[in-house]
Amino acid sequence: MNRVRVSLAERSYDVVVGEGARHELAAMVARVGSVRQAIVVTQRALIDAGWLEGLNCGLPHEVLTVPEGEAAKSLATVETLCSGFAQRGLARGDVVVALGGGVVTDVAGFAAASFHRGTAYVNVATTLLAQVDAAVGGKTGVNLPEGKNLLGAFWQPAGVLCDTEMLATLSPREWASGRGEMAKYAFLAPGDPDASLLDLPLDEQVARCVALKAEFVSADEREGDRRMILNYGHTLAHALEAAGFAEGRGDLRHGEAVAIGLVYAALLARRLGRIDDHRVELHRRVVGAFDLPTALPAGVDPERILSFMARDKKAQHDLTFVLDGPGGVEPVRAVGSADVLATLAEMKVDQ
Ligand code: GLY
């Protein structure tokens, strides 16, 4: 088993990666303290797939389900979960186990953050995307009609289990979703970006990504500056998702949107004189090697995308992008909308 430590003083925790990591759940729950009961939050499909059979929390547990899909990331789901916790007598010293992909870890994590003003939770991540990204880092939350992830809390899990055996049943599109984040890490790792991560055994691929994420989170838990780098490729990705390309036209998975966002960020960095043609080509090559799209989906309205980007960036009050440059990938503030639009026009479009 690979163990990665997320070092955050008294909020530090382990991410255990490997085949069968889910069997470490009882030991991880025991480390939370004097817990009397657990509530497992998951989805129907994971129960039907048999992943709860033999799941051992080491103490009595009950199961609550949340619906599938991004629409489940709502305040209504959190309210239903918290009512379920209350009806089952979950105490502040007990534990929530979030077993699923990013939707489950985000809503269950936020429900745990809010219930009794903070109840411990453990993530058992079942998708590649959750293992390399969503389950680690402590950002929990839900969407509002006005935007994605607008409501949430920084609430670190007590531990994370990334069982690579559970990835065996993922669909090709779900693999692509996780690989988009992996392609991002290829540009954040020391040295020249390439796709050699894919040559490693799967558990090492996941562990390498988690180790990179842990480094950024440990350095900047609440995303003051350094952690923002983890959003590389995400500004366009979030705008495409908000504009409906994730669940309607184009049906992009998150990682596919990130892949397109990485190429966009490279073109924007070139426009701003930060990188050259060779580096842009390298972005296309690496993203392509992860078997991900590099062109915009057809039907993108640039002005609409710009307005979603501006909304996504409200926290910073200006258009801040994470861009490659001579000193590596870093946040770049106050990017002009003319450059943003001109770069969108430069992108190849998928026909
Ligand atoms: N939960 C994902 C993150 O903290 O980045």
PDB file of N, CA and C in Angstrom, residues 38-98:
ATOM      1  N   ALA A  38     -21.117   4.921  12.811  1.00  0.00           N
ATOM      2  CA  ALA A  38     -20.752   5.554  11.537  1.00  0.00           C
ATOM      3  C   ALA A  38     -21.989   5.603  10.647  1.00  0.00           C
ATOM      4  N   ILE A  39     -22.038   6.627   9.798  1.00  0.00           N
ATOM      5  CA  ILE A  39     -23.063   6.624   8.748  1.00  0.00           C
ATOM      6  C   ILE A  39     -22.337   6.674   7.420  1.00  0.00           C
ATOM      7  N   VAL A  40     -22.614   5.682   6.586  1.00  0.00           N
ATOM      8  CA  VAL A  40     -21.990   5.606   5.265  1.00  0.00           C
ATOM      9  C   VAL A  40     -22.904   6.341   4.286  1.00  0.00           C
ATOM     10  N   VAL A  41     -22.347   7.336   3.596  1.00  0.00           N
ATOM     11  CA  VAL A  41     -23.096   8.061   2.563  1.00  0.00           C
ATOM     12  C   VAL A  41     -22.578   7.572   1.216  1.00  0.00           C
ATOM     13  N   THR A  42     -23.488   7.091   0.379  1.00  0.00           N
ATOM     14  CA  THR A  42     -23.055   6.539  -0.905  1.00  0.00           C
ATOM     15  C   THR A  42     -24.175   6.698  -1.945  1.00  0.00           C
ATOM     16  N   GLN A  43     -24.054   5.980  -3.047  1.00  0.00           N
ATOM     17  CA  GLN A  43     -25.078   6.037  -4.102  1.00  0.00           C
ATOM     18  C   GLN A  43     -25.580   4.631  -4.409  1.00  0.00           C
ATOM     19  N   ARG A  44     -26.812   4.589  -4.892  1.00  0.00           N
ATOM     20  CA  ARG A  44     -27.478   3.312  -5.192  1.00  0.00           C
ATOM     21  C   ARG A  44     -26.605   2.423  -6.090  1.00  0.00           C
ATOM     22  N   ALA A  45     -26.014   3.038  -7.124  1.00  0.00           N
ATOM     23  CA  ALA A  45     -25.247   2.240  -8.094  1.00  0.00           C
ATOM     24  C   ALA A  45     -24.078   1.511  -7.431  1.00  0.00           C
ATOM     25  N   LEU A  46     -23.493   2.148  -6.414  1.00  0.00           N
ATOM     26  CA  LEU A  46     -22.349   1.517  -5.739  1.00  0.00           C
ATOM     27  C   LEU A  46     -22.815   0.378  -4.845  1.00  0.00           C
ATOM     28  N   ILE A  47     -24.028   0.528  -4.280  1.00  0.00           N
ATOM     29  CA  ILE A  47     -24.596  -0.577  -3.484  1.00  0.00           C
ATOM     30  C   ILE A  47     -24.898  -1.737  -4.430  1.00  0.00           C
ATOM     31  N   ASP A  48     -25.539  -1.410  -5.591  1.00  0.00           N
ATOM     32  CA  ASP A  48     -25.888  -2.455  -6.563  1.00  0.00           C
ATOM     33  C   ASP A  48     -24.636  -3.163  -7.094  1.00  0.00           C
ATOM     34  N   ALA A  49     -23.537  -2.424  -7.195  1.00  0.00           N
ATOM     35  CA  ALA A  49     -22.284  -3.032  -7.683  1.00  0.00           C
ATOM     36  C   ALA A  49     -21.627  -3.910  -6.610  1.00  0.00           C
ATOM     37  N   GLY A  50     -22.190  -3.895  -5.399  1.00  0.00           N
ATOM     38  CA  GLY A  50     -21.702  -4.800  -4.348  1.00  0.00           C
ATOM     39  C   GLY A  50     -20.575  -4.237  -3.497  1.00  0.00           C
ATOM     40  N   TRP A  51     -20.293  -2.917  -3.623  1.00  0.00           N
ATOM     41  CA  TRP A  51     -19.131  -2.384  -2.900  1.00  0.00           C
ATOM     42  C   TRP A  51     -19.360  -2.246  -1.398  1.00  0.00           C
ATOM     43  N   LEU A  52     -20.636  -2.360  -0.966  1.00  0.00           N
ATOM     44  CA  LEU A  52     -20.859  -2.257   0.486  1.00  0.00           C
ATOM     45  C   LEU A  52     -20.776  -3.617   1.172  1.00  0.00           C
ATOM     46  N   GLU A  53     -20.810  -4.676   0.329  1.00  0.00           N
ATOM     47  CA  GLU A  53     -20.712  -6.007   0.936  1.00  0.00           C
ATOM     48  C   GLU A  53     -19.311  -6.176   1.510  1.00  0.00           C
ATOM     49  N   GLY A  54     -19.267  -6.534   2.745  1.00  0.00           N
ATOM     50  CA  GLY A  54     -17.953  -6.743   3.386  1.00  0.00           C
ATOM     51  C   GLY A  54     -17.268  -5.456   3.798  1.00  0.00           C
ATOM     52  N   LEU A  55     -17.942  -4.309   3.619  1.00  0.00           N
ATOM     53  CA  LEU A  55     -17.317  -3.055   4.061  1.00  0.00           C
ATOM     54  C   LEU A  55     -17.367  -3.016   5.587  1.00  0.00           C
ATOM     55  N   ASN A  56     -16.209  -2.893   6.204  1.00  0.00           N
ATOM     56  CA  ASN A  56     -16.142  -2.986   7.664  1.00  0.00           C
ATOM     57  C   ASN A  56     -15.682  -1.656   8.254  1.00  0.00           C
ATOM     58  N   CYS A  57     -16.646  -0.969   8.917  1.00  0.00           N
ATOM     59  CA  CYS A  57     -16.302   0.294   9.597  1.00  0.00           C
ATOM     60  C   CYS A  57     -15.726   0.009  10.981  1.00  0.00           C
ATOM     61  N   GLY A  58     -15.826  -1.231  11.421  1.00  0.00           N
ATOM     62  CA  GLY A  58     -15.313  -1.590  12.748  1.00  0.00           C
ATOM     63  C   GLY A  58     -16.306  -1.280  13.853  1.00  0.00           C
ATOM     64  N   LEU A  59     -17.473  -0.776  13.516  1.00  0.00           N
ATOM     65  CA  LEU A  59     -18.506  -0.465  14.515  1.00  0.00           C
ATOM     66  C   LEU A  59     -19.851  -0.391  13.791  1.00  0.00           C
ATOM     67  N   PRO A  60     -20.951  -0.294  14.564  1.00  0.00           N
ATOM     68  CA  PRO A  60     -22.248  -0.296  13.884  1.00  0.00           C
ATOM     69  C   PRO A  60     -22.363   0.869  12.898  1.00  0.00           C
ATOM     70  N   HIS A  61     -22.969   0.575  11.734  1.00  0.00           N
ATOM     71  CA  HIS A  61     -23.141   1.670  10.772  1.00  0.00           C
ATOM     72  C   HIS A  61     -24.467   1.553  10.039  1.00  0.00           C
ATOM     73  N   GLU A  62     -24.960   2.691   9.589  1.00  0.00           N
ATOM     74  CA  GLU A  62     -26.145   2.718   8.733  1.00  0.00           C
ATOM     75  C   GLU A  62     -25.760   3.387   7.427  1.00  0.00           C
ATOM     76  N   VAL A  63     -26.631   3.216   6.427  1.00  0.00           N
ATOM     77  CA  VAL A  63     -26.287   3.700   5.082  1.00  0.00           C
ATOM     78  C   VAL A  63     -27.331   4.716   4.625  1.00  0.00           C
ATOM     79  N   LEU A  64     -26.883   5.838   4.086  1.00  0.00           N
ATOM     80  CA  LEU A  64     -27.762   6.814   3.441  1.00  0.00           C
ATOM     81  C   LEU A  64     -27.293   6.981   2.006  1.00  0.00           C
ATOM     82  N   THR A  65     -28.234   7.191   1.085  1.00  0.00           N
ATOM     83  CA  THR A  65     -27.813   7.377  -0.312  1.00  0.00           C
ATOM     84  C   THR A  65     -28.133   8.791  -0.772  1.00  0.00           C
ATOM     85  N   VAL A  66     -27.330   9.250  -1.729  1.00  0.00           N
ATOM     86  CA  VAL A  66     -27.610  10.520  -2.409  1.00  0.00           C
ATOM     87  C   VAL A  66     -27.809  10.197  -3.893  1.00  0.00           C
ATOM     88  N   PRO A  67     -28.562  11.032  -4.610  1.00  0.00           N
ATOM     89  CA  PRO A  67     -28.789  10.749  -6.037  1.00  0.00           C
ATOM     90  C   PRO A  67     -27.514  10.870  -6.867  1.00  0.00           C
ATOM     91  N   GLU A  68     -27.573  10.355  -8.094  1.00  0.00           N
ATOM     92  CA  GLU A  68     -26.431  10.430  -9.031  1.00  0.00           C
ATOM     93  C   GLU A  68     -26.391  11.834  -9.657  1.00  0.00           C
ATOM     94  N   GLY A  69     -25.230  12.199 -10.152  1.00  0.00           N
ATOM     95  CA  GLY A  69     -25.123  13.388 -11.003  1.00  0.00           C
ATOM     96  C   GLY A  69     -24.901  14.680 -10.246  1.00  0.00           C
ATOM     97  N   GLU A  70     -24.453  15.669 -11.026  1.00  0.00           N
ATOM     98  CA  GLU A  70     -24.087  16.979 -10.457  1.00  0.00           C
ATOM     99  C   GLU A  70     -25.276  17.649  -9.753  1.00  0.00           C
ATOM    100  N   ALA A  71     -26.508  17.349 -10.206  1.00  0.00           N
ATOM    101  CA  ALA A  71     -27.689  17.975  -9.594  1.00  0.00           C
ATOM    102  C   ALA A  71     -27.808  17.599  -8.110  1.00  0.00           C
ATOM    103  N   ALA A  72     -27.175  16.490  -7.726  1.00  0.00           N
ATOM    104  CA  ALA A  72     -27.235  16.072  -6.316  1.00  0.00           C
ATOM    105  C   ALA A  72     -26.361  16.955  -5.428  1.00  0.00           C
ATOM    106  N   LYS A  73     -25.496  17.766  -6.049  1.00  0.00           N
ATOM    107  CA  LYS A  73     -24.638  18.648  -5.251  1.00  0.00           C
ATOM    108  C   LYS A  73     -25.420  19.907  -4.901  1.00  0.00           C
ATOM    109  N   SER A  74     -26.417  19.742  -4.044  1.00  0.00           N
ATOM    110  CA  SER A  74     -27.300  20.870  -3.709  1.00  0.00           C
ATOM    111  C   SER A  74     -27.472  20.956  -2.199  1.00  0.00           C
ATOM    112  N   LEU A  75     -27.947  22.132  -1.784  1.00  0.00           N
ATOM    113  CA  LEU A  75     -28.219  22.332  -0.371  1.00  0.00           C
ATOM    114  C   LEU A  75     -29.331  21.389   0.095  1.00  0.00           C
ATOM    115  N   ALA A  76     -30.257  21.078  -0.810  1.00  0.00           N
ATOM    116  CA  ALA A  76     -31.346  20.165  -0.458  1.00  0.00           C
ATOM    117  C   ALA A  76     -30.784  18.795  -0.080  1.00  0.00           C
ATOM    118  N   THR A  77     -29.781  18.323  -0.815  1.00  0.00           N
ATOM    119  CA  THR A  77     -29.162  17.023  -0.484  1.00  0.00           C
ATOM    120  C   THR A  77     -28.495  17.085   0.885  1.00  0.00           C
ATOM    121  N   VAL A  78     -27.819  18.197   1.157  1.00  0.00           N
ATOM    122  CA  VAL A  78     -27.137  18.337   2.461  1.00  0.00           C
ATOM    123  C   VAL A  78     -28.164  18.334   3.583  1.00  0.00           C
ATOM    124  N   GLU A  79     -29.305  19.024   3.366  1.00  0.00           N
ATOM    125  CA  GLU A  79     -30.348  19.061   4.402  1.00  0.00           C
ATOM    126  C   GLU A  79     -30.899  17.653   4.645  1.00  0.00           C
ATOM    127  N   THR A  80     -31.152  16.924   3.538  1.00  0.00           N
ATOM    128  CA  THR A  80     -31.675  15.551   3.688  1.00  0.00           C
ATOM    129  C   THR A  80     -30.670  14.686   4.454  1.00  0.00           C
ATOM    130  N   LEU A  81     -29.387  14.821   4.103  1.00  0.00           N
ATOM    131  CA  LEU A  81     -28.362  14.018   4.798  1.00  0.00           C
ATOM    132  C   LEU A  81     -28.319  14.366   6.284  1.00  0.00           C
ATOM    133  N   CYS A  82     -28.311  15.673   6.593  1.00  0.00           N
ATOM    134  CA  CYS A  82     -28.184  16.075   8.005  1.00  0.00           C
ATOM    135  C   CYS A  82     -29.407  15.633   8.802  1.00  0.00           C
ATOM    136  N   SER A  83     -30.603  15.671   8.184  1.00  0.00           N
ATOM    137  CA  SER A  83     -31.791  15.147   8.871  1.00  0.00           C
ATOM    138  C   SER A  83     -31.605  13.656   9.130  1.00  0.00           C
ATOM    139  N   GLY A  84     -31.059  12.959   8.148  1.00  0.00           N
ATOM    140  CA  GLY A  84     -30.798  11.522   8.309  1.00  0.00           C
ATOM    141  C   GLY A  84     -29.810  11.260   9.438  1.00  0.00           C
ATOM    142  N   PHE A  85     -28.773  12.103   9.536  1.00  0.00           N
ATOM    143  CA  PHE A  85     -27.790  11.945  10.633  1.00  0.00           C
ATOM    144  C   PHE A  85     -28.506  12.130  11.973  1.00  0.00           C
ATOM    145  N   ALA A  86     -29.339  13.204  12.048  1.00  0.00           N
ATOM    146  CA  ALA A  86     -30.010  13.533  13.320  1.00  0.00           C
ATOM    147  C   ALA A  86     -30.963  12.401  13.719  1.00  0.00           C
ATOM    148  N   GLN A  87     -31.734  11.904  12.719  1.00  0.00           N
ATOM    149  CA  GLN A  87     -32.704  10.838  13.038  1.00  0.00           C
ATOM    150  C   GLN A  87     -32.007   9.573  13.549  1.00  0.00           C
ATOM    151  N   ARG A  88     -30.758   9.381  13.107  1.00  0.00           N
ATOM    152  CA  ARG A  88     -30.035   8.178  13.541  1.00  0.00           C
ATOM    153  C   ARG A  88     -29.157   8.445  14.763  1.00  0.00           C
ATOM    154  N   GLY A  89     -29.265   9.642  15.322  1.00  0.00           N
ATOM    155  CA  GLY A  89     -28.546   9.958  16.568  1.00  0.00           C
ATOM    156  C   GLY A  89     -27.049  10.098  16.397  1.00  0.00           C
ATOM    157  N   LEU A  90     -26.599  10.523  15.226  1.00  0.00           N
ATOM    158  CA  LEU A  90     -25.148  10.699  15.034  1.00  0.00           C
ATOM    159  C   LEU A  90     -24.657  11.824  15.952  1.00  0.00           C
ATOM    160  N   ALA A  91     -23.638  11.530  16.734  1.00  0.00           N
ATOM    161  CA  ALA A  91     -23.088  12.537  17.667  1.00  0.00           C
ATOM    162  C   ALA A  91     -21.872  13.196  17.041  1.00  0.00           C
ATOM    163  N   ARG A  92     -21.451  14.316  17.612  1.00  0.00           N
ATOM    164  CA  ARG A  92     -20.301  15.040  17.060  1.00  0.00           C
ATOM    165  C   ARG A  92     -19.036  14.173  17.065  1.00  0.00           C
ATOM    166  N   GLY A  93     -18.968  13.240  18.020  1.00  0.00           N
ATOM    167  CA  GLY A  93     -17.790  12.376  18.106  1.00  0.00           C
ATOM    168  C   GLY A  93     -17.856  11.159  17.195  1.00  0.00           C
ATOM    169  N   ASP A  94     -18.936  11.023  16.442  1.00  0.00           N
ATOM    170  CA  ASP A  94     -19.063   9.884  15.525  1.00  0.00           C
ATOM    171  C   ASP A  94     -18.427  10.212  14.167  1.00  0.00           C
ATOM    172  N   VAL A  95     -18.711   9.386  13.168  1.00  0.00           N
ATOM    173  CA  VAL A  95     -18.016   9.583  11.892  1.00  0.00           C
ATOM    174  C   VAL A  95     -18.947   9.332  10.707  1.00  0.00           C
ATOM    175  N   VAL A  96     -18.734  10.142   9.670  1.00  0.00           N
ATOM    176  CA  VAL A  96     -19.420   9.941   8.387  1.00  0.00           C
ATOM    177  C   VAL A  96     -18.405   9.309   7.444  1.00  0.00           C
ATOM    178  N   VAL A  97     -18.834   8.286   6.720  1.00  0.00           N
ATOM    179  CA  VAL A  97     -17.964   7.674   5.703  1.00  0.00           C
ATOM    180  C   VAL A  97     -18.557   8.005   4.338  1.00  0.00           C
ATOM    181  N   ALA A  98     -17.823   8.747   3.532  1.00  0.00           N
ATOM    182  CA  ALA A  98     -18.298   9.102   2.187  1.00  0.00           C
ATOM    183  C   ALA A  98     -17.711   8.098   1.210  1.00  0.00           C
TER     184      ALA A  98
END
